[in-house]
Coordinates of N, CA and C in Angstrom, one line a residue:
F267 N 37.5 70.4 -67.5 CA 38.9 70.4 -67.8 C 39.0 69.6 -69.1
F268 N 39.5 70.2 -70.1 CA 39.7 69.5 -71.4 C 41.2 69.6 -71.9
T269 N 41.7 68.5 -72.4 CA 43.1 68.5 -72.9 C 43.0 68.2 -74.4
D270 N 44.1 68.5 -75.1 CA 44.2 68.3 -76.6 C 44.3 66.8 -77.0
R271 N 44.6 65.9 -76.1 CA 44.7 64.5 -76.4 C 44.7 63.7 -75.1
P272 N 44.5 62.4 -75.2 CA 44.3 61.6 -74.0 C 45.6 61.1 -73.3
L273 N 46.7 61.1 -74.1 CA 47.9 60.4 -73.6 C 49.1 61.3 -73.9
Y274 N 50.0 61.4 -73.0 CA 51.2 62.2 -73.2 C 52.5 61.4 -72.8
R275 N 53.6 61.8 -73.3 CA 54.9 61.2 -72.9 C 55.8 62.3 -72.2
P276 N 56.8 61.8 -71.5 CA 57.7 62.8 -70.9 C 58.3 63.8 -71.9
G277 N 58.4 65.0 -71.5 CA 58.9 66.1 -72.4 C 57.9 66.8 -73.2
Q278 N 56.7 66.3 -73.2 CA 55.6 66.9 -74.0 C 54.8 67.9 -73.2
K279 N 54.2 68.8 -73.9 CA 53.3 69.8 -73.3 C 51.9 69.4 -73.3
I280 N 51.2 69.6 -72.2 CA 49.8 69.3 -72.1 C 49.1 70.7 -72.4
K281 N 48.3 70.7 -73.4 CA 47.5 71.9 -73.7 C 46.1 71.7 -73.2
F282 N 45.6 72.6 -72.4 CA 44.3 72.4 -71.8 C 43.4 73.6 -71.8
K283 N 42.1 73.4 -71.6 CA 41.2 74.5 -71.4 C 40.2 74.1 -70.3
C284 N 39.8 75.0 -69.5 CA 38.9 74.8 -68.4 C 37.8 75.8 -68.4
V285 N 36.6 75.3 -68.0 CA 35.5 76.2 -67.8 C 35.1 76.1 -66.3
C286 N 35.1 77.2 -65.6 CA 34.8 77.3 -64.2 C 33.4 77.7 -63.9
I287 N 32.8 77.1 -63.0 CA 31.4 77.5 -62.5 C 31.4 77.6 -61.0
E288 N 30.5 78.3 -60.5 CA 30.3 78.5 -59.1 C 28.9 78.1 -58.7
T289 N 28.7 77.5 -57.5 CA 27.4 77.1 -57.1 C 26.7 78.3 -56.4
T290 N 25.4 78.5 -56.6 CA 24.7 79.5 -55.9 C 23.5 78.9 -55.3
K291 N 22.7 79.7 -54.5 CA 21.5 79.1 -53.9 C 20.5 78.7 -55.0
S292 N 20.5 79.3 -56.1 CA 19.5 79.0 -57.2 C 20.1 78.0 -58.2
G293 N 21.3 77.6 -58.1 CA 21.9 76.7 -59.1 C 23.4 77.0 -59.3
Y294 N 23.7 77.3 -60.6 CA 25.1 77.5 -61.0 C 25.3 78.8 -61.8
R295 N 26.5 79.3 -61.8 CA 26.7 80.5 -62.7 C 28.2 80.4 -63.1
V296 N 28.5 81.1 -64.2 CA 29.9 81.2 -64.7 C 30.7 81.9 -63.7
A297 N 31.9 81.4 -63.5 CA 32.9 82.1 -62.6 C 33.7 83.1 -63.4
K298 N 33.3 84.3 -63.5 CA 34.0 85.4 -64.2 C 35.1 86.0 -63.4
D299 N 36.2 86.4 -64.1 CA 37.3 87.2 -63.5 C 37.8 86.6 -62.2
K300 N 38.0 85.3 -62.2 CA 38.6 84.6 -61.0 C 40.0 84.2 -61.3
N301 N 40.9 84.3 -60.3 CA 42.3 83.9 -60.4 C 42.3 82.4 -60.1
V302 N 43.0 81.6 -60.9 CA 43.1 80.2 -60.7 C 44.5 79.7 -60.8
N303 N 44.8 78.6 -60.2 CA 46.1 78.0 -60.3 C 45.9 76.5 -60.7
V304 N 46.7 76.1 -61.7 CA 46.6 74.7 -62.1 C 48.0 74.1 -61.9
S305 N 48.1 72.9 -61.3 CA 49.4 72.3 -61.0 C 49.4 70.9 -61.6
L306 N 50.6 70.5 -62.1 CA 50.9 69.2 -62.6 C 51.7 68.6 -61.5
V307 N 51.2 67.5 -60.8 CA 51.8 67.0 -59.6 C 52.2 65.5 -59.8
N308 N 53.4 65.2 -59.5 CA 53.9 63.8 -59.5 C 53.7 63.2 -58.1
S309 N 52.6 62.5 -57.9 CA 52.3 62.0 -56.6 C 52.9 60.6 -56.4
L310 N 53.6 60.0 -57.4 CA 54.2 58.7 -57.3 C 55.6 58.8 -56.9
R311 N 56.2 59.9 -56.7 CA 57.6 60.1 -56.4 C 57.8 59.8 -54.9
R312 N 58.9 59.0 -54.6 CA 59.2 58.7 -53.2 C 59.6 60.0 -52.5
G313 N 59.1 60.1 -51.3 CA 59.4 61.3 -50.5 C 58.3 62.4 -50.6
G314 N 57.2 62.1 -51.2 CA 56.1 63.0 -51.3 C 55.9 63.6 -52.6
D315 N 54.8 64.3 -52.7 CA 54.3 64.9 -54.0 C 55.3 66.0 -54.4
I316 N 55.5 66.1 -55.7 CA 56.3 67.1 -56.3 C 55.5 67.9 -57.4
I317 N 55.5 69.2 -57.3 CA 54.9 70.0 -58.4 C 55.9 70.1 -59.5
C318 N 55.5 69.5 -60.7 CA 56.3 69.5 -61.9 C 56.2 70.8 -62.7
D319 N 55.0 71.3 -62.7 CA 54.8 72.6 -63.5 C 53.5 73.2 -62.9
E320 N 53.4 74.5 -63.1 CA 52.2 75.2 -62.5 C 51.9 76.4 -63.4
V321 N 50.6 76.7 -63.6 CA 50.1 77.8 -64.4 C 49.2 78.6 -63.6
K322 N 49.4 80.0 -63.6 CA 48.4 80.9 -63.0 C 47.7 81.6 -64.1
A323 N 46.3 81.7 -63.9 CA 45.5 82.3 -65.0 C 44.3 83.0 -64.4
K324 N 43.6 83.7 -65.2 CA 42.3 84.3 -64.8 C 41.2 84.0 -65.7
T325 N 40.1 83.7 -65.2 CA 38.9 83.3 -66.1 C 38.4 84.6 -66.8
G326 N 37.9 84.4 -68.0 CA 37.3 85.5 -68.7 C 35.8 85.6 -68.5
D327 N 35.2 86.4 -69.3 CA 33.7 86.7 -69.2 C 32.9 85.4 -69.2
L328 N 33.4 84.4 -69.9 CA 32.6 83.1 -70.0 C 33.1 82.1 -69.0
G329 N 34.0 82.5 -68.1 CA 34.4 81.6 -67.1 C 35.5 80.6 -67.5
S330 N 36.1 80.8 -68.7 CA 37.1 79.8 -69.2 C 38.5 80.4 -69.2
F331 N 39.5 79.5 -69.2 CA 40.9 79.9 -69.4 C 41.6 78.7 -70.0
A332 N 42.7 79.0 -70.6 CA 43.5 77.9 -71.3 C 45.0 78.1 -70.9
G333 N 45.7 77.0 -71.0 CA 47.2 77.0 -70.7 C 47.9 75.8 -71.2
E334 N 49.2 75.7 -70.8 CA 50.0 74.6 -71.1 C 50.8 74.2 -69.9
L335 N 51.0 72.9 -69.7 CA 51.9 72.4 -68.6 C 52.9 71.5 -69.3
L336 N 54.1 71.5 -68.8 CA 55.2 70.7 -69.4 C 55.5 69.5 -68.5
I337 N 55.5 68.3 -69.1 CA 55.8 67.1 -68.4 C 57.3 67.0 -68.4
P338 N 58.0 66.8 -67.3 CA 59.4 66.7 -67.2 C 59.9 65.5 -68.0
N339 N 61.1 65.5 -68.4 CA 61.7 64.4 -69.1 C 62.1 63.2 -68.2
D340 N 62.3 63.5 -66.9 CA 62.7 62.5 -66.0 C 61.6 61.8 -65.1
V341 N 60.3 61.9 -65.6 CA 59.3 61.3 -64.8 C 59.3 59.8 -64.9
D342 N 58.7 59.2 -63.8 CA 58.6 57.7 -63.8 C 57.4 57.3 -64.7
T343 N 57.6 56.6 -65.7 CA 56.5 56.3 -66.6 C 55.8 55.0 -66.2
K344 N 56.1 54.5 -65.1 CA 55.4 53.2 -64.6 C 54.0 53.5 -64.0
G345 N 53.8 54.8 -63.7 CA 52.5 55.2 -63.1 C 51.8 56.2 -64.0
H346 N 50.8 56.9 -63.4 CA 50.0 57.8 -64.1 C 50.2 59.2 -63.4
F347 N 50.0 60.2 -64.2 CA 49.9 61.6 -63.6 C 48.5 61.9 -63.4

């Protein structure tokens, strides 16, 4: 999982890319044509975890996919996402 930078502020978009692999009996292989879900979760909110944004994607022939997640403007900046 790779992002375009190490630190974000509320209201900004997180641009990311991910490479998926699967384990096999003989090692690893690229996870082609797999449906994936990526969620940005605020686990510091009182009352339980809240999904702030979510992306559904499908891996390509090389097992990768890319997307963007939006950080809400009203997040608590005292903690970490």
